[in-house]
Structures are given as C-alpha cells and as structure tokens.
Coordinates of C-alpha atoms in Angstrom, one line a residue:
X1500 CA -29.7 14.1 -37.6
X1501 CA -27.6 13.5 -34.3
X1502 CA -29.8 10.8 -33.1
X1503 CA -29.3 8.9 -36.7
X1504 CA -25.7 8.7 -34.3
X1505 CA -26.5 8.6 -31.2
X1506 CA -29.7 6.4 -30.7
X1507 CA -29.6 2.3 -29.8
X1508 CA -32.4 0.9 -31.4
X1509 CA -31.8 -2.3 -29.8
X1510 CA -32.0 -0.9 -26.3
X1511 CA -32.9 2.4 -24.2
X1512 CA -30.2 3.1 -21.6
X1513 CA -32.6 5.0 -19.7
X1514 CA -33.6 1.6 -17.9
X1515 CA -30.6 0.4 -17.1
X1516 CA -30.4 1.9 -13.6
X1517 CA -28.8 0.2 -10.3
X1518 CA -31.5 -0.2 -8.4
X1519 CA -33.7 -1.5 -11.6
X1520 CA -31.1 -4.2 -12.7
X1521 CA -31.1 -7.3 -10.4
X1522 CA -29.5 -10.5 -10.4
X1523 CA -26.4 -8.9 -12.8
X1524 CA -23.4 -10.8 -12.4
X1525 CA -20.8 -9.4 -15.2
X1526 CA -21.2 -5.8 -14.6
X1527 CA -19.7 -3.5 -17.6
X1528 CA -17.8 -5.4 -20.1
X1529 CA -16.5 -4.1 -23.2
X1530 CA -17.0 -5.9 -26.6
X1531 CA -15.0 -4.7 -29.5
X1532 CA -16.2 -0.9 -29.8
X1533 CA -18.8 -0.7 -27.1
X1534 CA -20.0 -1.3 -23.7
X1535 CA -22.1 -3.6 -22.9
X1536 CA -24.2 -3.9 -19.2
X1537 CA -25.2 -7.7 -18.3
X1538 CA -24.7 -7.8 -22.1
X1539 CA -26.8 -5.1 -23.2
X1540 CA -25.7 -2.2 -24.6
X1541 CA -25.0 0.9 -23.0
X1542 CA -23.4 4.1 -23.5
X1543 CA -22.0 6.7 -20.5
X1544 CA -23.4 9.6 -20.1
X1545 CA -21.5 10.9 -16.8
X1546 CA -20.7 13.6 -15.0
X1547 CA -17.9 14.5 -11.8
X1548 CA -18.7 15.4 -8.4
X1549 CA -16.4 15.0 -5.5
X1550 CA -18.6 14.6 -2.0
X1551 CA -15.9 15.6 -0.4
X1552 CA -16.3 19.0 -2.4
X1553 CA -20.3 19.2 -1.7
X1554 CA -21.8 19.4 1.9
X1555 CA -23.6 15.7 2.9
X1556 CA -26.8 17.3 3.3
X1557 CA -26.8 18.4 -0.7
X1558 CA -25.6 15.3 -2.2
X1559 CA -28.7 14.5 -3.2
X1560 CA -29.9 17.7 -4.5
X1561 CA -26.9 17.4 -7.0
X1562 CA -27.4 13.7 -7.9
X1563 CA -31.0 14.3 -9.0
X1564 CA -29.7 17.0 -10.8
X1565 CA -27.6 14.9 -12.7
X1566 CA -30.5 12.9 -13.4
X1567 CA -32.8 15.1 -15.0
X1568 CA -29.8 16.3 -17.2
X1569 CA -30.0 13.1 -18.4
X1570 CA -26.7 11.1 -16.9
X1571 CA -26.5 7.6 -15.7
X1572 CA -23.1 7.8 -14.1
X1573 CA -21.4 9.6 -12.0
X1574 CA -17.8 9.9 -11.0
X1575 CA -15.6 10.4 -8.1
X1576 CA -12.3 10.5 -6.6
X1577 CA -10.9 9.3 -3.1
X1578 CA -8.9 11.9 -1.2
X1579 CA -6.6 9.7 0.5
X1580 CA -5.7 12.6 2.8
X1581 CA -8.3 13.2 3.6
X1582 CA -9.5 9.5 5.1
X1583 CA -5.8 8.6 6.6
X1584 CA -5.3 12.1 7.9
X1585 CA -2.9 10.5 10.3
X1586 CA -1.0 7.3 9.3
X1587 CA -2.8 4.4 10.3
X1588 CA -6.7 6.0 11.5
X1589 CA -9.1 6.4 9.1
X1590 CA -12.2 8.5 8.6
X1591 CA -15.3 7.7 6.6
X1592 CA -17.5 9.5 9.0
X1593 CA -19.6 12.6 8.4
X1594 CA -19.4 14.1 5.2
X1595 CA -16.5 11.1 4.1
X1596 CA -18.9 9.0 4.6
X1597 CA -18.2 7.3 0.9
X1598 CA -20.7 4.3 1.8
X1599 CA -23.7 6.7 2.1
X1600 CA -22.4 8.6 -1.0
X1601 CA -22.4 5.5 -3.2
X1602 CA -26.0 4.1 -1.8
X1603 CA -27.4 7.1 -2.5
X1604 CA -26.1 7.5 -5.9
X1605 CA -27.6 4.0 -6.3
X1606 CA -30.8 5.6 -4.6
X1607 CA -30.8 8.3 -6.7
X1608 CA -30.4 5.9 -10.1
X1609 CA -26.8 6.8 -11.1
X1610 CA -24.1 4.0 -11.6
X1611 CA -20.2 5.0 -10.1
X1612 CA -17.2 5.3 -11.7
X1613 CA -15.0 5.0 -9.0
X1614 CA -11.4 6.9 -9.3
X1615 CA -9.7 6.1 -5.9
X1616 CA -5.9 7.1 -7.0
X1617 CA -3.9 6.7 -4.7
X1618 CA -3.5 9.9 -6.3
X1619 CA -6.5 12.1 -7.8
X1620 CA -4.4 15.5 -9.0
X1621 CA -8.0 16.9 -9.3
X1622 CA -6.4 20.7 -7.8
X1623 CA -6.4 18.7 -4.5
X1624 CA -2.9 19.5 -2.2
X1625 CA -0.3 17.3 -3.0
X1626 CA -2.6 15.7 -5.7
X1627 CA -4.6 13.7 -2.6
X1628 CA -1.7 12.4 -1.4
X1629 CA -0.9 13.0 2.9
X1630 CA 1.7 15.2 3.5
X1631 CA 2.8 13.1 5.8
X1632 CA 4.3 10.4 3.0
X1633 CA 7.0 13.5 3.0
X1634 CA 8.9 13.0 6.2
X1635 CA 10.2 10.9 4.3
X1636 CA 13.4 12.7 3.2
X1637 CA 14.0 9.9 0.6
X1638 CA 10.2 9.7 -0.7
X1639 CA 9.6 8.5 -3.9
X1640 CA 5.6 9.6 -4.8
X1641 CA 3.9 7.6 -7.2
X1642 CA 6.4 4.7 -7.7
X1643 CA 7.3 1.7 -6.0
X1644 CA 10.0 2.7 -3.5
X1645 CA 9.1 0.8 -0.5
X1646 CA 7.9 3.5 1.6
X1647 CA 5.6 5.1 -0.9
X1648 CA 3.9 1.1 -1.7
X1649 CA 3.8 0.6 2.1
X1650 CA 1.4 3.4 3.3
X1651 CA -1.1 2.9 -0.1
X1652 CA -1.2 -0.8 0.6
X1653 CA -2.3 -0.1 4.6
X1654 CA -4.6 2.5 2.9
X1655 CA -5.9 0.4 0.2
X1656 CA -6.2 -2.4 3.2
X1657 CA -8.9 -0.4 4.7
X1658 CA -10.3 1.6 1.5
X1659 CA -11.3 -1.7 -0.6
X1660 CA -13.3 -2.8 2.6
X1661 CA -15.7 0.2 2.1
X1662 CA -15.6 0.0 -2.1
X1663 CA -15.5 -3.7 -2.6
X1664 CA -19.4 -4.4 -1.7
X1665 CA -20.5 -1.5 -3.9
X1666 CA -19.0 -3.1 -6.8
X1667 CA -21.9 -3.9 -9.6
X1668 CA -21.0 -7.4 -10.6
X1669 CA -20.2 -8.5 -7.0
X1670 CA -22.4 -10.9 -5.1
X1671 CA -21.9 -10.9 -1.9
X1672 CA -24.0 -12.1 1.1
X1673 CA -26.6 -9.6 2.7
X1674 CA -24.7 -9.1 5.9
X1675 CA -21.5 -8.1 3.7
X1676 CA -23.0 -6.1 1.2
X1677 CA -24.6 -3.4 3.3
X1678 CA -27.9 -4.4 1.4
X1679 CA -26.6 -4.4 -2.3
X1680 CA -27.0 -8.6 -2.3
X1681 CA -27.2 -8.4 -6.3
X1682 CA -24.3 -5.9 -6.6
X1683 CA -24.1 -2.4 -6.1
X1684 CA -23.2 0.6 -8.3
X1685 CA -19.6 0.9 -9.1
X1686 CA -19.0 -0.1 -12.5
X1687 CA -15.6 0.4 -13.3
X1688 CA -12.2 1.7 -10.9
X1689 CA -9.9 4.0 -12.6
X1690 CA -6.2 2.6 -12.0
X1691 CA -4.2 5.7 -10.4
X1692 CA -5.2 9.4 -12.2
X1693 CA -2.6 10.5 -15.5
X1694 CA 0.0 8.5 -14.7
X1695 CA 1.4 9.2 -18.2
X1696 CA 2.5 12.6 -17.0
X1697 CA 4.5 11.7 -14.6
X1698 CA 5.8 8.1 -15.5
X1699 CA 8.6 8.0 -13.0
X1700 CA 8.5 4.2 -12.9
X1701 CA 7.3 1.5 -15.4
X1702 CA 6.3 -1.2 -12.6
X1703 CA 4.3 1.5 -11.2
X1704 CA 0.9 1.3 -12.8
X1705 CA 1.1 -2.5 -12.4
X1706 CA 1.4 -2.3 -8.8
X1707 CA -1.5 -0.1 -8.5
X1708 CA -3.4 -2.5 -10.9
X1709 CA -2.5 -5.5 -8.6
X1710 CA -3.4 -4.1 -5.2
X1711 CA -7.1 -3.0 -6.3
X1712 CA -7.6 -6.5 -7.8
X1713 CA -5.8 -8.6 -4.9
X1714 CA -8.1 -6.8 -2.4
X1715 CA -11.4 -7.7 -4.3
X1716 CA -11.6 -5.4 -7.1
X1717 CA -13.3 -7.1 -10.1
X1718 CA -15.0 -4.1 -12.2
X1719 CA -13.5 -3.2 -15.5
X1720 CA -10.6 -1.4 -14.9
X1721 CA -9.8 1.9 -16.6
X1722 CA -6.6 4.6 -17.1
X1723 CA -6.9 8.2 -17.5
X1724 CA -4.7 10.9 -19.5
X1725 CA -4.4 13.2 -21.8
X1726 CA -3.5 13.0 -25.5
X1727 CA 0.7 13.3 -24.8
X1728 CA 0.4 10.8 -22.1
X1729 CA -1.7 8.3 -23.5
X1730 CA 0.8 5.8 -24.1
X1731 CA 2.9 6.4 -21.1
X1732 CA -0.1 5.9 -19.0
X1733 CA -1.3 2.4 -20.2
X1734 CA -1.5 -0.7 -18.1
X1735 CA -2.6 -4.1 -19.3
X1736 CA -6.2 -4.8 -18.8
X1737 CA -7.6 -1.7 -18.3
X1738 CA -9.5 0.3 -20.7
X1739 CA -7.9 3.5 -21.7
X1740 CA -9.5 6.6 -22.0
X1741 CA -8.4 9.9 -22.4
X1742 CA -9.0 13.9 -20.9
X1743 CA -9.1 16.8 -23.2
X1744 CA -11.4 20.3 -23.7
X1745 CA -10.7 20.8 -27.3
X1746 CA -11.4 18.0 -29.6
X1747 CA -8.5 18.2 -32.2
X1748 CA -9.0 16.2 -35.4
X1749 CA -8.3 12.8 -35.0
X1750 CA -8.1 12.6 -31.4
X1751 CA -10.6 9.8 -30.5
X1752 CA -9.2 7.8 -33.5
X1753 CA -6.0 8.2 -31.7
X1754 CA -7.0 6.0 -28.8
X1755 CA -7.2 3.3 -31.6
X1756 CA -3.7 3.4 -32.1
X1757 CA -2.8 2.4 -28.8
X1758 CA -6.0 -0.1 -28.0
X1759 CA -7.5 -2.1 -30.7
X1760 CA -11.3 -2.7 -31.2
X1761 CA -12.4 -1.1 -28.1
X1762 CA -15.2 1.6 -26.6
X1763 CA -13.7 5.1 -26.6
X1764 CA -14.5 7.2 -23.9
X1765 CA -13.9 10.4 -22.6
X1766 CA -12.8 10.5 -18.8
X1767 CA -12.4 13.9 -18.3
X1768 CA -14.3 16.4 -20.6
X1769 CA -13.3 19.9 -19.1
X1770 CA -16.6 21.5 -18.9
X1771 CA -14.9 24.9 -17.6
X1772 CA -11.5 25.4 -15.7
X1773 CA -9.8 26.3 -12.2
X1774 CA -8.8 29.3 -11.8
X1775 CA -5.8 30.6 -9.5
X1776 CA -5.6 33.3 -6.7
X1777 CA -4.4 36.5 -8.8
X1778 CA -5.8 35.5 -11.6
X1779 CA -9.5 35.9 -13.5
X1780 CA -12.2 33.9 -13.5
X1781 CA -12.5 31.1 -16.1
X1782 CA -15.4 30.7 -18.1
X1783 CA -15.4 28.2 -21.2
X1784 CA -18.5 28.9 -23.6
X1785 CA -21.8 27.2 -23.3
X1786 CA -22.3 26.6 -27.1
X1787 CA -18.8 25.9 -27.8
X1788 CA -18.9 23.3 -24.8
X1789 CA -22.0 21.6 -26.0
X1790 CA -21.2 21.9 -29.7
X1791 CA -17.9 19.9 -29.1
X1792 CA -20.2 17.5 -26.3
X1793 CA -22.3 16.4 -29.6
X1794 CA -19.2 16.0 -32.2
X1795 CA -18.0 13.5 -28.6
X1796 CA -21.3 11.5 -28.9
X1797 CA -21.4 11.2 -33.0
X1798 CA -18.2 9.4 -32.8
X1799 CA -19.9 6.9 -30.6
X1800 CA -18.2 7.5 -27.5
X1801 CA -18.9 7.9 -24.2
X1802 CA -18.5 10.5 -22.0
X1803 CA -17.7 11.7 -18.3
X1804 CA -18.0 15.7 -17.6
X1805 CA -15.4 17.1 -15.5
X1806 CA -17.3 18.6 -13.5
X1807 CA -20.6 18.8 -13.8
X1808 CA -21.0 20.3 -10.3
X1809 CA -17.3 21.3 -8.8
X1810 CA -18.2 22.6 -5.5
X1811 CA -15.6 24.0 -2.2
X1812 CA -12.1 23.5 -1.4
X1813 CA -12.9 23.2 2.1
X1814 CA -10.6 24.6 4.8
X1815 CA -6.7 24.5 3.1
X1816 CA -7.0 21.8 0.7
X1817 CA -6.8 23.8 -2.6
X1818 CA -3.5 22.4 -4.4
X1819 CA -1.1 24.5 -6.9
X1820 CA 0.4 24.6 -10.2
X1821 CA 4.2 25.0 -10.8
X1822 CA 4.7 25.4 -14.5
X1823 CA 6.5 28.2 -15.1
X1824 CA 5.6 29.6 -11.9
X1825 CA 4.2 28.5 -9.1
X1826 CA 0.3 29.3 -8.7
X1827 CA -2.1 28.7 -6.0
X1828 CA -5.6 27.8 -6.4
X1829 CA -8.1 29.2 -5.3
X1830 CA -10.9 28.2 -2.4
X1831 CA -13.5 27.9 -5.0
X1832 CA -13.9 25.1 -7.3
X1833 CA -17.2 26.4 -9.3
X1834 CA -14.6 25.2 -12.3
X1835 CA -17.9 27.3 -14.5
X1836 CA -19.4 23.9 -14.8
X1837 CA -22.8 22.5 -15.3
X1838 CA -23.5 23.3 -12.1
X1839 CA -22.8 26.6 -10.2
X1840 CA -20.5 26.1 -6.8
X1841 CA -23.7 26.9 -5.4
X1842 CA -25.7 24.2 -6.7
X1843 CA -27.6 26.3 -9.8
X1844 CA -28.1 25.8 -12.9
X1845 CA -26.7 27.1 -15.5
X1846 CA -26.8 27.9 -19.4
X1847 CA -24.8 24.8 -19.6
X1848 CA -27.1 22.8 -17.9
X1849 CA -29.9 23.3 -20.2
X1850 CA -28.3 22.9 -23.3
X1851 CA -26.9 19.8 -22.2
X1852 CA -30.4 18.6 -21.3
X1853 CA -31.7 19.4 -24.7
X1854 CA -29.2 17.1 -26.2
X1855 CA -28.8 14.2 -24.0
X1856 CA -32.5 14.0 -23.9
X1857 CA -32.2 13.4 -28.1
X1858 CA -29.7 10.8 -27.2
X1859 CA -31.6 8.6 -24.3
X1860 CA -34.8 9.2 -26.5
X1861 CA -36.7 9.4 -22.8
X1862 CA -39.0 12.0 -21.3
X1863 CA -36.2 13.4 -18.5
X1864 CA -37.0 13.8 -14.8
X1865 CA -38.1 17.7 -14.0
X1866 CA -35.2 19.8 -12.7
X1867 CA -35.5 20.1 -9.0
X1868 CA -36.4 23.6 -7.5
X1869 CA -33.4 26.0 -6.5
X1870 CA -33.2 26.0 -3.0
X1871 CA -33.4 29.4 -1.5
X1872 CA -30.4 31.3 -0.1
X1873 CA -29.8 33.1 2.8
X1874 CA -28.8 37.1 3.1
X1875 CA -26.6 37.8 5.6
X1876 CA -26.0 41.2 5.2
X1877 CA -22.5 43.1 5.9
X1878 CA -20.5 41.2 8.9
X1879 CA -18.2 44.1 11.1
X1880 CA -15.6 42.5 13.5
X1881 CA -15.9 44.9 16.8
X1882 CA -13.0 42.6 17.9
X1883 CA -9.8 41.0 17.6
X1884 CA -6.7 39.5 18.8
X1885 CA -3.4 40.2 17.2
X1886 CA -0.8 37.1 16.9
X1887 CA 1.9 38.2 19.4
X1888 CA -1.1 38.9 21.8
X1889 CA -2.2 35.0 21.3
X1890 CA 1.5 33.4 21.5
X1891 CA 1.9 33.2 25.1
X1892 CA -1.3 30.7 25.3
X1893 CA 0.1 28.4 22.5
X1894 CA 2.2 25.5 22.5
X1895 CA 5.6 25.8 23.6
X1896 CA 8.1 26.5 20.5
X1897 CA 9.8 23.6 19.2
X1898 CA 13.6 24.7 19.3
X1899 CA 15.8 24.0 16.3
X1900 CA 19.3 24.8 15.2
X1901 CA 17.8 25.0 11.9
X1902 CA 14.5 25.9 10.3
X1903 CA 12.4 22.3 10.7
X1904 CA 9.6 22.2 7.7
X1905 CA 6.2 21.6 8.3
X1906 CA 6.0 17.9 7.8
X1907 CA 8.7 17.6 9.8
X1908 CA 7.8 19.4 13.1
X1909 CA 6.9 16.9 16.0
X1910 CA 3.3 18.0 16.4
X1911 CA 0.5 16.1 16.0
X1912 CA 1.1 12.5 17.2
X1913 CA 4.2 12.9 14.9
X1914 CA 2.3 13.5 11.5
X1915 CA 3.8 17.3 11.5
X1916 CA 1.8 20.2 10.2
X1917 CA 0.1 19.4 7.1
X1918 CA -1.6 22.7 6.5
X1919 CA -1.6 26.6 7.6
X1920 CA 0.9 28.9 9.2
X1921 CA 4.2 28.5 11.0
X1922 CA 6.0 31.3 12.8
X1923 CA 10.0 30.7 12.8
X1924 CA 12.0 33.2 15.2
X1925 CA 15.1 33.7 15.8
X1926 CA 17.3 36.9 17.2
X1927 CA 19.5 39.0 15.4
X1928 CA 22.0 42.4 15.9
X1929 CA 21.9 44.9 13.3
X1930 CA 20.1 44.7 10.3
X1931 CA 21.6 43.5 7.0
X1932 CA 20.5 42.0 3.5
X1933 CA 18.1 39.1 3.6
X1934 CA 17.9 36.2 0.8
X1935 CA 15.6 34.0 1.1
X1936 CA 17.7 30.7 -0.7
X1937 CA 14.5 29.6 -2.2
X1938 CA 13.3 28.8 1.7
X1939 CA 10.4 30.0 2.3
X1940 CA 7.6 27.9 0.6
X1941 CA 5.4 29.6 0.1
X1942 CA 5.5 32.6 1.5
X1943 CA 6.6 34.9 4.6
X1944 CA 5.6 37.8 6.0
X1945 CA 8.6 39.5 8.0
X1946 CA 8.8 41.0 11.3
X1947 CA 11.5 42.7 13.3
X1948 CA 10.0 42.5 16.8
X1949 CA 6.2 43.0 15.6
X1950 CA 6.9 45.3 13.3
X1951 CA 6.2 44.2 9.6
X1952 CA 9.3 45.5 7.3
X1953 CA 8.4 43.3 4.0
X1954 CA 7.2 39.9 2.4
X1955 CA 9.3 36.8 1.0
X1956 CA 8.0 34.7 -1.9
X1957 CA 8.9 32.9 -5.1
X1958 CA 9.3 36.0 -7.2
X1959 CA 10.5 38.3 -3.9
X1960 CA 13.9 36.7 -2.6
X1961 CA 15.5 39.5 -1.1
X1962 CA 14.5 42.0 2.0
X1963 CA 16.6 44.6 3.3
X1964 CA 16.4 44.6 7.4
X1965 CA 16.8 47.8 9.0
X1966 CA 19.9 48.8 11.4
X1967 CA 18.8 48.9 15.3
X1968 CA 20.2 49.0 18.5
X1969 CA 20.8 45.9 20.7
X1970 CA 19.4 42.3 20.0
X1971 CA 15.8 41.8 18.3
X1972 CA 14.0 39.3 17.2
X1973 CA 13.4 38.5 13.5
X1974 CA 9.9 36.3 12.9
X1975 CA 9.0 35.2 9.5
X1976 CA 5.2 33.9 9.4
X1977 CA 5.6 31.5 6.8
X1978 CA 2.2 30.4 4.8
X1979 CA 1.8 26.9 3.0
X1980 CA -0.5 28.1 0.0
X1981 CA -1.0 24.6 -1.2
X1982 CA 1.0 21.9 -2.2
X1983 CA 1.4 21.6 -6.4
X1984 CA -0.9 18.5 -7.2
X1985 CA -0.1 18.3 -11.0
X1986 CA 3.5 17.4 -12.6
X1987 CA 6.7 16.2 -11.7
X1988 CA 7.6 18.4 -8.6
X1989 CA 5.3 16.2 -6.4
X1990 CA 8.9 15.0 -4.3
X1991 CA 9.6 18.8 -3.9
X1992 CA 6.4 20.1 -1.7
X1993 CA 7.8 20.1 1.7
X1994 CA 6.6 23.5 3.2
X1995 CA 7.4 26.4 5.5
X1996 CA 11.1 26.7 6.3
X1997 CA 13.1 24.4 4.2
X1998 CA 16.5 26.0 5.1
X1999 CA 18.5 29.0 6.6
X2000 CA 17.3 32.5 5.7
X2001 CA 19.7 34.9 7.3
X2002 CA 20.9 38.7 7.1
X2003 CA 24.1 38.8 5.3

C-alpha cells in the first residue's frame, strides 16, 4: 500500500502549520535522510506560484487551493527586475508587495520556500535579471566580475530587509518582525536557480551563499538543478536537490552520490511545460503526472510542484529559449499545471488530492468555489492611429552615427529601454540588397517611407529594397521578443539594433 511508504506514524504533518507552531527557534533542519521541523518530522508537500504571475486580489484564492490539495509549502521566486526596475529604487508596492504575499501564505497555513536568485530562469526575460546590468559592455552575468556582484549586493541590501523577518527560525522583536515575533514562514532560501548549467565561475555560488547569510539569512539553505548539473551546481552547506519531469531509474539515488545521508527532495517537479509563440500547446498527462508524483513520495522524498498554478506573463516579461533556435515564449504561463492560468481546477488537481490526502492521513479542507467569469462579447476597434501619424507627438529621436541598442539608449533616467519597440531611421538613394549581420534582435519590420516591403529575423537575413527616385527614408521597427532566460547566452541579449544593417 503507498501509505505503508508514505505515512509518519510518529507525527501528522498536517499540524505543523506557521501560524500553529509557536515559540520554534531551529526552523527546518535536516537529520541524516529527513527533515525535521523544531525536531519533528516533516515531509514537503509543495507547490510553485509566482505572485508576481497572479493578480494580488487572487492570491488567496490560490493559496487555499493549495491547501485543500493537501500542501504545506509553497514556493516562490523574486524577480529582481522587476523590484529594482531602475538601479537603485525599488518596488514592493501593489501587486510586489512580497511582505503581504508571505503573511498571507502564513495566513493561509502554507510555510515558504523562498527562491530569490539573483537569477530565477523561471521563462522570465533575461532569467529575472534587469536589463540594465547590460550597459555594461563588459558584463559578466552570474559570476563575480565586479559590476555584476555590485548591483545584487545593493539589491540584496534592500531585498533581505523585506525576507529576513519572515524567516521561520528568526526571533526578532515585535516592531521588527511585522508581527511574526516567534518566526515567520520561510523555511529554507534556495542559493541562486541551476547554477550547474551555466557554471561560468567556481567562486560564484559561494558569493551568493555569503551575501544571503551576511545579510541575516539563517534558514537551511538549498541548490537547484537538474540531473547533468547536479554536481556543477553544489555549494557547501546547502542542501541539494534536483528538477526533473521524468523519473529515470536511479535518479533520486543519484543525489546520494554527491550528498551523503541526507533528505532528497524534488525542487522542481514539471507538472506540465511552457510553450512558445508558433508552437502548440503543452499538455503532460494527468495519470502519467500523478503516477510518477507517487513512485517520488515512495522513495521518501519530498516534493515541490512546478507549478501548481503558473499564471500571466504580464505586459513584456515573457523570456526565450536559444537552443538551436531562438524561441519566444509566449504571454501565457498556464504551463497545464494543477491549476488552470485562470485559477481552475483541473484533472490534475483531483488526482493529486486523492493521493496527498493518503499521505497526510487528514480529512482535507473543501475546494473553494470557482469564481465566476465574465463574458465580454466580441470587441470592434472603430478607431485607430497609425505609427507615422503618432511620431510627431513623441520624444525627439536620439541621433546616432550608429544603431544604439536598447539598453543603451539614454532614455529613462539613463536605464535605456528595457522592453518593446524601437524605430531606427535613416535615408537612403536607390534601393539595393539588405543583410541584416545578425542585427536585428529580434525582429524588424521594414519600411521604405511607410510603406512595408518585408521582415528581418533570425531565420530571414536578407531583404531586397526596391529602386526609387530621389532620397527616402528606410525605417526598421525593431521588436525585443524577450530576452533568453535559460543557458549560456545570458551575456549576448542586448536588443534592437546591435549594428549596421545597410543596402549593399
């Protein structure tokens, strides 16, 4: 029977909740193959969601969710760009508000596993990281060249002052701890996100290690990766754990190889997948996914679903794979998770319910109600305004002997343009044979005057201009489709023009 595996008869997790477990003062610990909270035993049973993926007013709604599928943790990342949007001022207002996020997930019962990077990947542009780190024309991401170290410490500076009260095994005084005097709910902090992917620099994952715990951090710390970079990833006292969909034979055992006598745990469970633009949607089967969920649990490890509710790439902040080719992602990050992008349940959902409930042993909270959605009906635009209509009311143009790149154009307080469109002009006689040099990132659409004659990308270098008469002006509209926020091209994401495209 699986709960001859899964069940504690010494202790039912179901009580150990943040709110229910005063006076703790050694938060999670790990003792030889388990976990123990203030030295009882405890196993995680967690699921992802990213508030800044979920509209404030439903972060509840999807925390009690999580709840009566039976999880006690849940986990998060930190978009750095989206906090320190501009170097030096910060935002944890409104729906970054990660203070509220973490008391109510202490509310709400559910402990934290806290992944603040500095970089998350997570199919976030430039893996989380500010586009403005790449004005930088020397910049080093994810490694200790001085510039890179620099703007995470000023970040962590001001980040660890929201986390650090919110840590379980911290007591702090009243007035410090925003009312969490006998700790809060983080229970461990993920050291960076992969790094054994990337593994540019061997003093890196160190110098991540030492600025969370020199600003206060004292949870257990943890790594994340997958099988291949396991071992690259590692850094001394912190738990690793590893990411994976399929559960190939000997995979958890594995972990033992490069940790001794130590919990196992799953950080990243791929419930479903991203998908890209162009591409269909991914769907990863429910009783396949459960099925391998229960073969997890009988190996007595625990377990983080990523995602368990995946929710909006809001505005432009969808990242990219480059892998072969480079692939946008798209707006939606439904991922098919437990949780529709919607906030729904799903197959999934269910059948997890039915088998976490067998391992907790507890009656589960009721499902919440599906909130009702509106109809809008079919929207017609009766009006619009074309771009060379709207150009004489915008800025004036910056003037360049050659094409400037996004994150290098003197706008905004001098942070450049991280996201969106930029129109480069210049005038020409004739027509002629245009190459784009691998340019344009990531793509253009070409006028001569305002007429359209053709499109510039990654796969579409070349554009024959028609002959005219007299001087005209060519105009690419160059779109940043998202910066790739996975593998070692991070340096490489400067967008818009990035050299000379001429007619030759």
């Amino acid at each position: 029977l699986l709960t001859h595996f899964l069940l504690s008869s010494r202790f039912n997790w179901s009580e150990l909740t943040p709110l229910g477990l005063w006076g703790r003062t050694h938060g999670l610990q790990t003792e030889n193959s388990e976990f123990l909270l203030e030295g009882m035993p405890f196993r995680i049973l967690g699921g992802s969601m990213h508030y800044f993926r979920v509209p404030r007013e439903y972060w509840e709604d999807r925390m009690l969710k999580m709840r009566a599928c039976g999880l006690n943790t849940l986990t998060t990342y930190v978009p750095w760009n989206l906090h320190e949007k501009e170097r030096g001022k910060f935002d944890f207002s409104k729906n970054l508000d990660l203070r509220a996020f973490l008391s109510l997930a202490a509310k709400n019962g559910l402990w934290v596993i806290l992944r603040p990077g500095p970089y998350i990947c997570s199919e976030w542009d430039l893996g989380g990281l500010p586009s403005w780190l790449l004005q930088d024309p020397e910049m080093q991401l994810r490694t200790t060249y001085k510039g890179f170290t620099e703007a995470v410490d000023a970040y962590f500076d001001r980040l660890m002052r929201v986390v650090v009260p919110f840590q379980a095994s911290t007591i702090l005084p009243l007035s410090l701890s925003l009312g969490y005097k006998k700790g809060g709910p983080i229970i461990a902090v993920q050291v960076e996100n992969e790094y054994g992917s990337y593994a540019k620099d061997p003093n890196y994952m160190n110098y991540v290690k030492m600025a969370l715990l020199n600003r206060g951090i004292v949870e257990l710390l943890m790594t994340s990766d997958n099988k291949n970079g396991l071992s690259f990833g590692l850094v001394e006292g912190a738990l690793a754990t590893v990411n994976f969909q399929k559960l190939e034979p000997g995979l958890l055992k594995y972990l033992d190889t490069v940790q001794k006598d130590q919990p196992k745990m799953v950080m990243e469970y791929w419930t479903g997948w991203f998908d890209n633009w162009g591409g269909p949607h991914y769907v990863f089967d429910a009783d396949e996914m459960v099925n391998t969920v229960e073969s997890i649990l009988k190996t007595g490890a625990s377990i983080n679903l990523y995602m368990f509710h995946g929710g909006t790439n809001f505005g432009f902040m969808s990242g990219a794979l480059e892998a072969d080719e480079y692939k946008s992602d798209v707006t939606s990050y439904d991922y098919d998770a437990v949780l529709t992008e919607a906030g729904d349940y799903t197959s999934k959902f269910f059948k997890l319910r039915q088998l976490f409930s067998m391992v907790i042993g507890q009656p589960l909270p009721l499902p919440p109600m599906i909130e009702s959605k509106a109809s809008y009906g079919a929207i017609l635009l009766h009006q619009y305004i074309s771009l060379w209509d709207v150009l004489p009311a915008l800025l004036q143009p910056i003037k360049s002997e050659f094409p400037v790149n996004m994150e290098n154009l003197q706008l905004n307080d001098s942070i450049g343009q991280p996201y969106g469109y930029v129109l480069y002009e210049t005038v020409i006689f004739g027509g002629g044979h245009l190459h784009s040099r691998d340019h344009v990132r990531d793509r253009a659409q070409v006028f001569v005057n305002t007429v359209y004659v053709g499109e510039l990308d990654y796969n579409s270098v070349e554009l024959s201009i028609p002959e005219g008469q007299g001087f005209r002006q060519l105009r690419l509209l160059v779109e940043n489709r998202g910066r790739v926020n996975y593998g070692l091209a991070l340096n490489e994401q400067r967008k818009g023009g990035c050299g000379s495209v001429l007619p030759n």
